[in-house]
GROMACS .gro file of N, CA and C in nm:
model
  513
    1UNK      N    1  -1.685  -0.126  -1.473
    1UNK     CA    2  -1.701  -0.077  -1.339
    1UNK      C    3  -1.817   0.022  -1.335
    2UNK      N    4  -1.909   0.019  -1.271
    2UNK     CA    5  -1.986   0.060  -1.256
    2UNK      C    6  -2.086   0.098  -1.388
    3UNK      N    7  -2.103  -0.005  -1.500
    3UNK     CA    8  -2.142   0.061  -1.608
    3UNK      C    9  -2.089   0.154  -1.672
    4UNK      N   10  -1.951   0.175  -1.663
    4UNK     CA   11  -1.879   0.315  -1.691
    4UNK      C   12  -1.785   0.240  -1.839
    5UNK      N   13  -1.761   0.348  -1.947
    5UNK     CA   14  -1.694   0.282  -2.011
    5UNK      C   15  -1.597   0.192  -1.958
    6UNK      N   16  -1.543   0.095  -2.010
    6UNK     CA   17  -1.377   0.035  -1.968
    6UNK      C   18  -1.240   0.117  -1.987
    7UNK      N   19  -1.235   0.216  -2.090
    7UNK     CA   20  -1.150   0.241  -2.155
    7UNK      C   21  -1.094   0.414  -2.123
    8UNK      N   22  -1.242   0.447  -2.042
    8UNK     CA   23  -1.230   0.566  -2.001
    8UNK      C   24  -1.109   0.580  -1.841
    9UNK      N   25  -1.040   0.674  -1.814
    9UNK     CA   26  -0.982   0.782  -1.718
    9UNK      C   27  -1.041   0.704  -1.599
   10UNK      N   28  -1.178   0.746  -1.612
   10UNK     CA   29  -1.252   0.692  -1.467
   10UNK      C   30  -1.264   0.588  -1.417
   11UNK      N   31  -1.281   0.482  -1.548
   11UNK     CA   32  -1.263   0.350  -1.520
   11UNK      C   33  -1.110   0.303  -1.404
   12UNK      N   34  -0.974   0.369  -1.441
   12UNK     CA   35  -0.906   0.304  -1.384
   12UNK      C   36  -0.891   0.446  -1.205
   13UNK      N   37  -0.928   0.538  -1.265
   13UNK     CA   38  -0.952   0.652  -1.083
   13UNK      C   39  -1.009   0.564  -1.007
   14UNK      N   40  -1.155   0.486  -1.038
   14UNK     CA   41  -1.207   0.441  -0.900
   14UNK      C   42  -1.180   0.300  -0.880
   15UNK      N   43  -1.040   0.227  -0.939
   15UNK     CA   44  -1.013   0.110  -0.890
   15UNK      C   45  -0.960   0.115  -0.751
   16UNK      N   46  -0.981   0.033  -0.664
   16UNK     CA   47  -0.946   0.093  -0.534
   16UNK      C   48  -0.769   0.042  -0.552
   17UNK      N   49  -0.711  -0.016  -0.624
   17UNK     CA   50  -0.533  -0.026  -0.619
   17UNK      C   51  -0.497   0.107  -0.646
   18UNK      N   52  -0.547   0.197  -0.755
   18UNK     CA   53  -0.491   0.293  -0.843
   18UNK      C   54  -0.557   0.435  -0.700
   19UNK      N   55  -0.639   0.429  -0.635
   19UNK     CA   56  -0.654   0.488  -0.530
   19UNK      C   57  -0.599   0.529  -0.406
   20UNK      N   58  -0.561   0.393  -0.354
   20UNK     CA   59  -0.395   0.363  -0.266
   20UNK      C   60  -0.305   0.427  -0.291
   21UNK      N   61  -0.248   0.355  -0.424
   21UNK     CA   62  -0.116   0.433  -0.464
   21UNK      C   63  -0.108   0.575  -0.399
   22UNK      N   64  -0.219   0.628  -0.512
   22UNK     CA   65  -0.259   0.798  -0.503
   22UNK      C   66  -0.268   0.864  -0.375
   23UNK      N   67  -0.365   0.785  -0.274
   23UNK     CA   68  -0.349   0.829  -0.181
   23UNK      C   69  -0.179   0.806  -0.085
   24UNK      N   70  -0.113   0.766  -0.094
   24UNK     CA   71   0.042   0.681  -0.062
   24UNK      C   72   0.085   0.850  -0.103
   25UNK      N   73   0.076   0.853  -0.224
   25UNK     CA   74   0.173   0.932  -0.322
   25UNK      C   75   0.158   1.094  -0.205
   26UNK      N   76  -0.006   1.133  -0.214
   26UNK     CA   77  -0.049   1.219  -0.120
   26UNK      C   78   0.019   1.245   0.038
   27UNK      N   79   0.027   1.122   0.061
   27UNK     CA   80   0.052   1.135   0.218
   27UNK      C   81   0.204   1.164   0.207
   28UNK      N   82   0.281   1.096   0.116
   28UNK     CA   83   0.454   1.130   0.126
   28UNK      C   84   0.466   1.276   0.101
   29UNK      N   85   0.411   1.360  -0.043
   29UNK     CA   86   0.412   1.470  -0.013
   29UNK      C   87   0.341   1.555   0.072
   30UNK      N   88   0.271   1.536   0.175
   30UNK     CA   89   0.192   1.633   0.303
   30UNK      C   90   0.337   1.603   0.422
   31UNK      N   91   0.458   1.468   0.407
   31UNK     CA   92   0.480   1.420   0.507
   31UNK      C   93   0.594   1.518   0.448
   32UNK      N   94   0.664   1.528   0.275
   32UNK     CA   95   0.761   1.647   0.222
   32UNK      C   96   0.740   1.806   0.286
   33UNK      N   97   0.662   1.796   0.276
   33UNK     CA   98   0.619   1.927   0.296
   33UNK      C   99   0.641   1.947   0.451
   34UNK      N  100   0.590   1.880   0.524
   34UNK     CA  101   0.589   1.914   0.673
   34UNK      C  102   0.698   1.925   0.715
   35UNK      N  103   0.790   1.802   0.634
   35UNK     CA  104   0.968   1.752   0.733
   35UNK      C  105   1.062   1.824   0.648
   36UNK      N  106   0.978   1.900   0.565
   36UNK     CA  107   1.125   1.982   0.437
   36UNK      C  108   1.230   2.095   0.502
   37UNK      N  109   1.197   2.132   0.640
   37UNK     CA  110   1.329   2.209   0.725
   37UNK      C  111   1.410   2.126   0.821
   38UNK      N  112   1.343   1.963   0.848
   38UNK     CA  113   1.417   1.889   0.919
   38UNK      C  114   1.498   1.782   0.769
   39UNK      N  115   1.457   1.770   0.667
   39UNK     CA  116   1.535   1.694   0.533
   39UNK      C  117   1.502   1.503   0.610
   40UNK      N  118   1.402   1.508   0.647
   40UNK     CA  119   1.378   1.366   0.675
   40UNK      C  120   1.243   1.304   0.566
   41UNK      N  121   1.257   1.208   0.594
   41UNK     CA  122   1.201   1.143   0.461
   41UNK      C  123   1.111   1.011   0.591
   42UNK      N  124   0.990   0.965   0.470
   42UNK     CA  125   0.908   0.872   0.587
   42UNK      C  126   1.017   0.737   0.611
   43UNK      N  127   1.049   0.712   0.527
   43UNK     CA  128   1.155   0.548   0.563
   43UNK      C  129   1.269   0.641   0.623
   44UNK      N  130   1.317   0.733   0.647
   44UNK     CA  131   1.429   0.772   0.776
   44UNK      C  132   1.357   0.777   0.895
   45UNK      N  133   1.241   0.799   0.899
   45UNK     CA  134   1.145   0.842   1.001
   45UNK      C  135   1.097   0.714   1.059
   46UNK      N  136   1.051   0.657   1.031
   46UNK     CA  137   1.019   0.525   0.992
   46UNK      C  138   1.129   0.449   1.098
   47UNK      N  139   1.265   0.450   1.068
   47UNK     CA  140   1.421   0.375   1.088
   47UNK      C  141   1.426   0.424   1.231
   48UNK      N  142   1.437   0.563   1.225
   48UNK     CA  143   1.424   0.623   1.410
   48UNK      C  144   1.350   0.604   1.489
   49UNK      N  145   1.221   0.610   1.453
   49UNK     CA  146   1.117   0.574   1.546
   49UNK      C  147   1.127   0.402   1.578
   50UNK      N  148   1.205   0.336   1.486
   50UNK     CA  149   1.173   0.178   1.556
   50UNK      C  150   1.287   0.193   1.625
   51UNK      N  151   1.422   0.226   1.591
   51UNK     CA  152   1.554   0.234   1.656
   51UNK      C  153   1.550   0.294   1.806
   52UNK      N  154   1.402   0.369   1.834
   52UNK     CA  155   1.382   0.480   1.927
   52UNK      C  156   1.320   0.322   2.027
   53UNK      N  157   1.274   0.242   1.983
   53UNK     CA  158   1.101   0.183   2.035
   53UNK      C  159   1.206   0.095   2.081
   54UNK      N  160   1.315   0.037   1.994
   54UNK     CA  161   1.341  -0.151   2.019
   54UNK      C  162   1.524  -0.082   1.979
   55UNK      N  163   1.555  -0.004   2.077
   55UNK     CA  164   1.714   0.013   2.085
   55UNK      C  165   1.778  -0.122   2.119
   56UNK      N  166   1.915  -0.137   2.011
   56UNK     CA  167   1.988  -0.236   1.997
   56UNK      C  168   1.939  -0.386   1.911
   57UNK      N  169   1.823  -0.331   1.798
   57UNK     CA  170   1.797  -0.433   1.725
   57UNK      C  171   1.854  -0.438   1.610
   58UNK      N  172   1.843  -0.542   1.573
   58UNK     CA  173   1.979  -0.565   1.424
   58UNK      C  174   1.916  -0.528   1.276
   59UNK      N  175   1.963  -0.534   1.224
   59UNK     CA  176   1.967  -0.471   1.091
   59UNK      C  177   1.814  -0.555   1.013
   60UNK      N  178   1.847  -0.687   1.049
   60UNK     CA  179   1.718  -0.765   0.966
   60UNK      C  180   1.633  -0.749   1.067
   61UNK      N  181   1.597  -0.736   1.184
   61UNK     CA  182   1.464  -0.706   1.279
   61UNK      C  183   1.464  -0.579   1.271
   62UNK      N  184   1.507  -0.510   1.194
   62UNK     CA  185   1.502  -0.370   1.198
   62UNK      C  186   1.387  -0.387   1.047
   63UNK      N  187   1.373  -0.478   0.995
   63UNK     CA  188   1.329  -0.504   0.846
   63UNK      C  189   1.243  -0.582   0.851
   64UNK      N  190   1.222  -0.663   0.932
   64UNK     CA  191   1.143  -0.704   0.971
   64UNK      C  192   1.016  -0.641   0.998
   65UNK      N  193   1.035  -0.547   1.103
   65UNK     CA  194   0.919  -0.460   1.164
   65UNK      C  195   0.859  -0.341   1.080
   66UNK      N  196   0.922  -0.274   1.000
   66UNK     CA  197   0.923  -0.195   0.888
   66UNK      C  198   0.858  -0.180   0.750
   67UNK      N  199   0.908  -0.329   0.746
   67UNK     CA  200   0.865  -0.409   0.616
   67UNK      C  201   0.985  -0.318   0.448
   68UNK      N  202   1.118  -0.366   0.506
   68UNK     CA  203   1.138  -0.288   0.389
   68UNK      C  204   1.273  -0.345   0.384
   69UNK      N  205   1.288  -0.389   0.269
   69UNK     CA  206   1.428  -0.459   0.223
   69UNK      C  207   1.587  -0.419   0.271
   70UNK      N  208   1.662  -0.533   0.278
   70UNK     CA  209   1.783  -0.492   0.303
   70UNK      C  210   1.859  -0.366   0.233
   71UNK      N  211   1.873  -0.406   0.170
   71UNK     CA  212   1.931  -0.285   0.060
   71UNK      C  213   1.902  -0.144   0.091
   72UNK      N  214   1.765  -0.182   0.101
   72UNK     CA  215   1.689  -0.030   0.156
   72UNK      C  216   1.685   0.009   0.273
   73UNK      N  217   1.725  -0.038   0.355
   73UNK     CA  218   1.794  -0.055   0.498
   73UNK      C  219   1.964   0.016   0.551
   74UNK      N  220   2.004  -0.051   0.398
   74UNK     CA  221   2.134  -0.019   0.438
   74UNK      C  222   2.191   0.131   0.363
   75UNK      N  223   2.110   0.162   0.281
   75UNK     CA  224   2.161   0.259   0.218
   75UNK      C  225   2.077   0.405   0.312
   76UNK      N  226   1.959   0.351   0.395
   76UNK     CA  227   1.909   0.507   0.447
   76UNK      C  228   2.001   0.449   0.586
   77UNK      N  229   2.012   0.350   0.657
   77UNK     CA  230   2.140   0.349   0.800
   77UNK      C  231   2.239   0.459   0.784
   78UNK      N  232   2.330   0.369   0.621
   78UNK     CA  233   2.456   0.466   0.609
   78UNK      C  234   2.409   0.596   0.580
   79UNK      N  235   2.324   0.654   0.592
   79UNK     CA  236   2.329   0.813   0.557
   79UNK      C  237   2.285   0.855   0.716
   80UNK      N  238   2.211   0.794   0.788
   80UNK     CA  239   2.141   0.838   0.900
   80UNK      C  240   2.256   0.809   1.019
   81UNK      N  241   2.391   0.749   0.937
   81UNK     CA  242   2.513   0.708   1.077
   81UNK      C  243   2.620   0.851   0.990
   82UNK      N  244   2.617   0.849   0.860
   82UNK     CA  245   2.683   0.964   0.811
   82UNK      C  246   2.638   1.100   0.899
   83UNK      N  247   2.487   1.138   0.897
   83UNK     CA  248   2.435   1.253   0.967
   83UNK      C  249   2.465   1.230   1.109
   84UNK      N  250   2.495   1.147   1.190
   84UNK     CA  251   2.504   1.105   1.317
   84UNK      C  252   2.341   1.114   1.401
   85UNK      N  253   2.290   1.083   1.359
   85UNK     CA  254   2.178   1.035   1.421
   85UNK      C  255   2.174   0.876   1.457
   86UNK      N  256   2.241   0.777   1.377
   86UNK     CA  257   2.216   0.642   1.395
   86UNK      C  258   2.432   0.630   1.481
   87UNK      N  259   2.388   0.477   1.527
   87UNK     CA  260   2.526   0.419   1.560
   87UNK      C  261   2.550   0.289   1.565
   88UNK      N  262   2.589   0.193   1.486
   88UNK     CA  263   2.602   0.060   1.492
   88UNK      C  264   2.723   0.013   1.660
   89UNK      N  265   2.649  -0.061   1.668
   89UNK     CA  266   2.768  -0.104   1.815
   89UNK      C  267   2.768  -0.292   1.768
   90UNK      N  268   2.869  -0.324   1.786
   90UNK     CA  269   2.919  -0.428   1.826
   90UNK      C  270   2.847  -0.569   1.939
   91UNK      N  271   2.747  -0.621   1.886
   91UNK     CA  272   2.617  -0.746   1.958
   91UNK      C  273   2.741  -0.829   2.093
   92UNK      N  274   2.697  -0.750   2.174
   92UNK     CA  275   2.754  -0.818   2.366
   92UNK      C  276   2.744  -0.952   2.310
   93UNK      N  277   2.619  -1.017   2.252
   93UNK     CA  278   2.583  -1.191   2.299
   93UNK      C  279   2.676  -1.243   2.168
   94UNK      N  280   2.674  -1.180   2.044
   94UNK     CA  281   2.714  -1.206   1.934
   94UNK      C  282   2.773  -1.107   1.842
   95UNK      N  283   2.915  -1.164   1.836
   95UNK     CA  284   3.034  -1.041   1.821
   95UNK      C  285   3.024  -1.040   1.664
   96UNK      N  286   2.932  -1.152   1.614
   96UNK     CA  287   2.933  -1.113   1.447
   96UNK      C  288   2.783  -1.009   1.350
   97UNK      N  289   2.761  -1.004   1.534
   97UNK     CA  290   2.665  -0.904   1.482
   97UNK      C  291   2.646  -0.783   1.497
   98UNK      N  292   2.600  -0.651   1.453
   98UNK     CA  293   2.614  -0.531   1.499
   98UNK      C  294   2.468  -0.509   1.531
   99UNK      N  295   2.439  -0.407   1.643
   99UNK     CA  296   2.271  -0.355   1.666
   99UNK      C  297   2.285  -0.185   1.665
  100UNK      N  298   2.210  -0.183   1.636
  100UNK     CA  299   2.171  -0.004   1.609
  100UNK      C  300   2.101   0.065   1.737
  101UNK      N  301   2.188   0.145   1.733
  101UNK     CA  302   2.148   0.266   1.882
  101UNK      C  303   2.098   0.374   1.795
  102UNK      N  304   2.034   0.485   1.854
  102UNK     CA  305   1.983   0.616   1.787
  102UNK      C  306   2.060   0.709   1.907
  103UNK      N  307   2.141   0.781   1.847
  103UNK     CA  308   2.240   0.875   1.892
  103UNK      C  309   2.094   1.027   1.990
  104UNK      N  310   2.205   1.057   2.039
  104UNK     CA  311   2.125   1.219   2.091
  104UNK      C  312   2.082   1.292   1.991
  105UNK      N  313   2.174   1.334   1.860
  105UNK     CA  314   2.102   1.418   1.815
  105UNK      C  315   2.021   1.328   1.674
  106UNK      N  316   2.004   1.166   1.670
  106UNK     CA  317   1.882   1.096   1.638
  106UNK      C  318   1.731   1.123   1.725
  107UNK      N  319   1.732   1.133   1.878
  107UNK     CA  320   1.694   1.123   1.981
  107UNK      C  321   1.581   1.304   1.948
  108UNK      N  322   1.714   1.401   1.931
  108UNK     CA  323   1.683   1.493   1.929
  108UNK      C  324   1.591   1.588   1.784
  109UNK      N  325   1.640   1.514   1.673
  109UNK     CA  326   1.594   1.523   1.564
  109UNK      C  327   1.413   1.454   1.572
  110UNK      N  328   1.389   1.318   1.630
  110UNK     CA  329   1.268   1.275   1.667
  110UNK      C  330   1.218   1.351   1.783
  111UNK      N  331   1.202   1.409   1.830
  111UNK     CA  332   1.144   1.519   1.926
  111UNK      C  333   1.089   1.657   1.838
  112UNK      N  334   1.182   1.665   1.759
  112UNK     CA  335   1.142   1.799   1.677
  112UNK      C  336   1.040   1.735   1.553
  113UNK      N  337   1.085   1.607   1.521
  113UNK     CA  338   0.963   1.584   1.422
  113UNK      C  339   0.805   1.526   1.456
  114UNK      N  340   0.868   1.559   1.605
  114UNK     CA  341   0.714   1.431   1.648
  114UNK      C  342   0.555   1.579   1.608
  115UNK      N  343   0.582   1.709   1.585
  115UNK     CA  344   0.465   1.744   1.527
  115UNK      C  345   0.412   1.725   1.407
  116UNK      N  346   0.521   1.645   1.348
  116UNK     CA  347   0.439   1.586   1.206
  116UNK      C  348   0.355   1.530   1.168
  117UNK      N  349   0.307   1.457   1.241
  117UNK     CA  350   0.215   1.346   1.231
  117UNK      C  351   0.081   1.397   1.302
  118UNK      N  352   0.081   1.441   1.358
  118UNK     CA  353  -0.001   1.547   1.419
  118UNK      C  354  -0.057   1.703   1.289
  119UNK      N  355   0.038   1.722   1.208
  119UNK     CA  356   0.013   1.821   1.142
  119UNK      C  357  -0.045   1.765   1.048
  120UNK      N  358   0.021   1.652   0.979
  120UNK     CA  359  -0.035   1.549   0.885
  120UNK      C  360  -0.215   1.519   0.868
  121UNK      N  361  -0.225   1.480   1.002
  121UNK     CA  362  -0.336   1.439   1.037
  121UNK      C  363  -0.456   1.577   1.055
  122UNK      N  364  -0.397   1.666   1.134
  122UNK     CA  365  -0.502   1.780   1.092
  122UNK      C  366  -0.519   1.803   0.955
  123UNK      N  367  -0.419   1.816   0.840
  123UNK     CA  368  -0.437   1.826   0.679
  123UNK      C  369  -0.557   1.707   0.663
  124UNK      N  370  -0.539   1.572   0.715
  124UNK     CA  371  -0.637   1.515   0.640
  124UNK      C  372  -0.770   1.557   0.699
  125UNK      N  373  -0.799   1.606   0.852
  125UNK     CA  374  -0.924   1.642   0.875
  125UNK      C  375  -0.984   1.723   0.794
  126UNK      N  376  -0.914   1.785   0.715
  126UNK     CA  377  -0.947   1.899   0.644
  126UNK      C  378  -1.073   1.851   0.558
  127UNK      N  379  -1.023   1.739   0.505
  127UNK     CA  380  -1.124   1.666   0.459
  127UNK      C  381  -1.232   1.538   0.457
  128UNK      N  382  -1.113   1.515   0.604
  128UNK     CA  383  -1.222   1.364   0.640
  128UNK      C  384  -1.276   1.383   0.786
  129UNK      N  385  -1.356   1.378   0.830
  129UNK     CA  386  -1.419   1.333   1.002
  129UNK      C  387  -1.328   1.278   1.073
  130UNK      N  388  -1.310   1.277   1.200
  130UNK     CA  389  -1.271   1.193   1.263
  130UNK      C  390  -1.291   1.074   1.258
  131UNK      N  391  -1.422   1.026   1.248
  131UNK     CA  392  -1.461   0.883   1.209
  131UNK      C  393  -1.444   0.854   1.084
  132UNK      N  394  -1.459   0.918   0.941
  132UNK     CA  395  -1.413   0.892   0.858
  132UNK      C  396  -1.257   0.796   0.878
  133UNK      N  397  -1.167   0.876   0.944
  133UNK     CA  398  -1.011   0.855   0.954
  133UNK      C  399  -1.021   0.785   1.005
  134UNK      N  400  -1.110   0.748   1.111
  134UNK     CA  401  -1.053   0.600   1.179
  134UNK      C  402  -1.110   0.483   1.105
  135UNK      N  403  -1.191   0.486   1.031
  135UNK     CA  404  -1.284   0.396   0.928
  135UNK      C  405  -1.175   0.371   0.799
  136UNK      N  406  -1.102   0.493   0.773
  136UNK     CA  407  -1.005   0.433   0.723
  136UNK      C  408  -0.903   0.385   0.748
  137UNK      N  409  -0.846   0.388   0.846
  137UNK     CA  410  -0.708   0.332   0.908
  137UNK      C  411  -0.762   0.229   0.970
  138UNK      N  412  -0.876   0.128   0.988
  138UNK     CA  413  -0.954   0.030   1.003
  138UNK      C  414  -0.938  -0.031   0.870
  139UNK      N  415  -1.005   0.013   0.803
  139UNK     CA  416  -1.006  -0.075   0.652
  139UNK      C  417  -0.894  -0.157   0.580
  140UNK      N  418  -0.748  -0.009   0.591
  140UNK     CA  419  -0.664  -0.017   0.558
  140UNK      C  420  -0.596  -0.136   0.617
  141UNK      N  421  -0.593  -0.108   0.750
  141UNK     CA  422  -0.522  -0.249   0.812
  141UNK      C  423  -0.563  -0.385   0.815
  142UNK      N  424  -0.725  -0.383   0.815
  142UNK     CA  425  -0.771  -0.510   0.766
  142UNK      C  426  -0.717  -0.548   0.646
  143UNK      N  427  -0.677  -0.480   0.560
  143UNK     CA  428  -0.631  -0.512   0.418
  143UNK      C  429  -0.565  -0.547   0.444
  144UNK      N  430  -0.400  -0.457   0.509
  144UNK     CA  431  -0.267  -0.482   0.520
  144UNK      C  432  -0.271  -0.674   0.582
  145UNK      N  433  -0.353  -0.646   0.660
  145UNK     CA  434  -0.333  -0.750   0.757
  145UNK      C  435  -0.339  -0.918   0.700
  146UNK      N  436  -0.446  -0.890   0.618
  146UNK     CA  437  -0.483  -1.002   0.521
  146UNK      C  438  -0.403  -1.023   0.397
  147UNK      N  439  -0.330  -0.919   0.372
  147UNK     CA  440  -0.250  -0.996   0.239
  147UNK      C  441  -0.071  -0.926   0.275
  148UNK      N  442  -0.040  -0.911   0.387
  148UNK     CA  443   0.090  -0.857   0.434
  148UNK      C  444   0.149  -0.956   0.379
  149UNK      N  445   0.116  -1.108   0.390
  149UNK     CA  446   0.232  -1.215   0.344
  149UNK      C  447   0.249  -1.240   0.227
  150UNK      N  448   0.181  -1.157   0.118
  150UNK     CA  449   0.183  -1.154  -0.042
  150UNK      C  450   0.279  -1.099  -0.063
  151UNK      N  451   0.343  -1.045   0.020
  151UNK     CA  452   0.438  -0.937   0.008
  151UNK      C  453   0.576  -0.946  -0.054
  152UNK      N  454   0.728  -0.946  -0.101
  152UNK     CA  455   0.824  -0.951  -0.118
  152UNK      C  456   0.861  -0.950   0.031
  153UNK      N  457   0.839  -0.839   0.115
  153UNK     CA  458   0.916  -0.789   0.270
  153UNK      C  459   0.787  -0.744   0.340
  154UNK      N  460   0.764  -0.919   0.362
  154UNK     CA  461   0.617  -0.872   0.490
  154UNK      C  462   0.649  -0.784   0.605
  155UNK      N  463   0.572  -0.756   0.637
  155UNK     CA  464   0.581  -0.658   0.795
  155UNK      C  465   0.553  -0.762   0.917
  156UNK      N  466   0.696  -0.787   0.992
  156UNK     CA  467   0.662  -0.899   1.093
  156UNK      C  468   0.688  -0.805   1.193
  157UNK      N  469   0.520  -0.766   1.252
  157UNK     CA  470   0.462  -0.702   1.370
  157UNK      C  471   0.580  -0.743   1.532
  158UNK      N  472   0.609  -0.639   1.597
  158UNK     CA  473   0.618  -0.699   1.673
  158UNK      C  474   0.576  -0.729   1.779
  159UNK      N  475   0.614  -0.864   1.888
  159UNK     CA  476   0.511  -0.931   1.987
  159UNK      C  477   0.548  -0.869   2.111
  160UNK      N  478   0.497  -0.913   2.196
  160UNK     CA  479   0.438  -0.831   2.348
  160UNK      C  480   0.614  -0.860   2.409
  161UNK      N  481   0.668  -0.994   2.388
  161UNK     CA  482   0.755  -1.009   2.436
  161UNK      C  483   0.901  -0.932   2.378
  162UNK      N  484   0.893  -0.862   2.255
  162UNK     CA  485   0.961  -0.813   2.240
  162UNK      C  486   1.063  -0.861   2.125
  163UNK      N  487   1.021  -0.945   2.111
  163UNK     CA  488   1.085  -1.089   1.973
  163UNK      C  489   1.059  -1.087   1.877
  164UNK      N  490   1.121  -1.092   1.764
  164UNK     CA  491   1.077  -1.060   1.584
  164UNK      C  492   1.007  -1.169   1.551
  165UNK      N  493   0.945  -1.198   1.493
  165UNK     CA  494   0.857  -1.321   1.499
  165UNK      C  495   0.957  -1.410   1.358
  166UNK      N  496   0.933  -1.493   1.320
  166UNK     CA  497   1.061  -1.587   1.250
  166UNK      C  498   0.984  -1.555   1.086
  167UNK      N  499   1.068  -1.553   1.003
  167UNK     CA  500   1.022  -1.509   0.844
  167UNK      C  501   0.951  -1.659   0.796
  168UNK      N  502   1.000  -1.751   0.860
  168UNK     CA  503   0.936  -1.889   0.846
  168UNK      C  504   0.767  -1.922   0.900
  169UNK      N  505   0.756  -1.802   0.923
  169UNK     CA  506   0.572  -1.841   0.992
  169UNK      C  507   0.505  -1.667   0.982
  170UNK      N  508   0.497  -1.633   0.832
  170UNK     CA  509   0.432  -1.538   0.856
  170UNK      C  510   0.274  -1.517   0.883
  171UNK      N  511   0.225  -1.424   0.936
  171UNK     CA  512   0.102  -1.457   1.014
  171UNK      C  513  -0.015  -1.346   0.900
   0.00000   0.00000   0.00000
């Protein structure tokens, strides 16, 4: 890489995978740090804000949109219905299914965290431009976008109409 030894430190710093990560790793702790008096975490955050967007969606369109496995679904629900922020109800059309509501003080807990992302984002101005940041959250998603279906638990976006798009046609 770049004429640089192979074997050296630097060689694997400026691979752009081993960069991601790092930067990933970065953003969860700026996101620790910010939410450490509310005890929310980005995949609880993550769970509310879609539960907030698409109230009464089920557990797998909840995973769908997210991009994040059952398992991992069910173990941050049961803690987020333990805290009473989440509430499974009983599917009107289909009684073998349950859909997820976000309680008041879910409702109320996302109101108090919505300066995070906002605080987040001033930390990164610290060091990037405005255009920098949007050049990267451009890049990034062109990436995401192009290899989302490599994925184990693609991220199936959702459509205008409001519909999970089918795991059988990822896009």
């Amino acid at each position: 890489m770049n004429g640089q030894d192979p074997t050296s430190m630097e060689a694997l710093y400026q691979r752009p995978g081993f960069i991601i990560r790092r930067a990933h790793q970065i953003v969860l702790a700026l996101f620790d740090e910010e939410a450490a008096e509310l005890g929310l975490t980005t995949t609880q955050y993550s769970v509310l804000h879609t539960l907030r967007a698409r109230p009464g969606i089920n557990q797998m369109g909840l995973c769908e949109l997210i991009g994040i496995d059952r398992s991992t679904a069910t173990m941050v629900l049961r803690l987020l219905e333990r805290n009473g922020l989440v509430e499974r109800r009983q599917s009107e059309k289909d009684r073998r299914r349950n859909t997820l509501m976000l309680t008041s003080a879910g409702e109320d807990l996302l109101i108090r965290a919505a300066p995070l992302s906002k605080a987040i984002s001033e930390r990164m101005r610290e060091v990037l431009s405005e255009e920098e940041l949007s050049q990267l959250s451009r890049l990034l998603g062109q990436f995401v976008q192009s290899f989302n279906h490599r994925v184990r638990n693609p991220l199936l976006p959702d459509t205008a109409a409001g519909q999970i798009p089918s795991r059988a046609s990822p896009s």
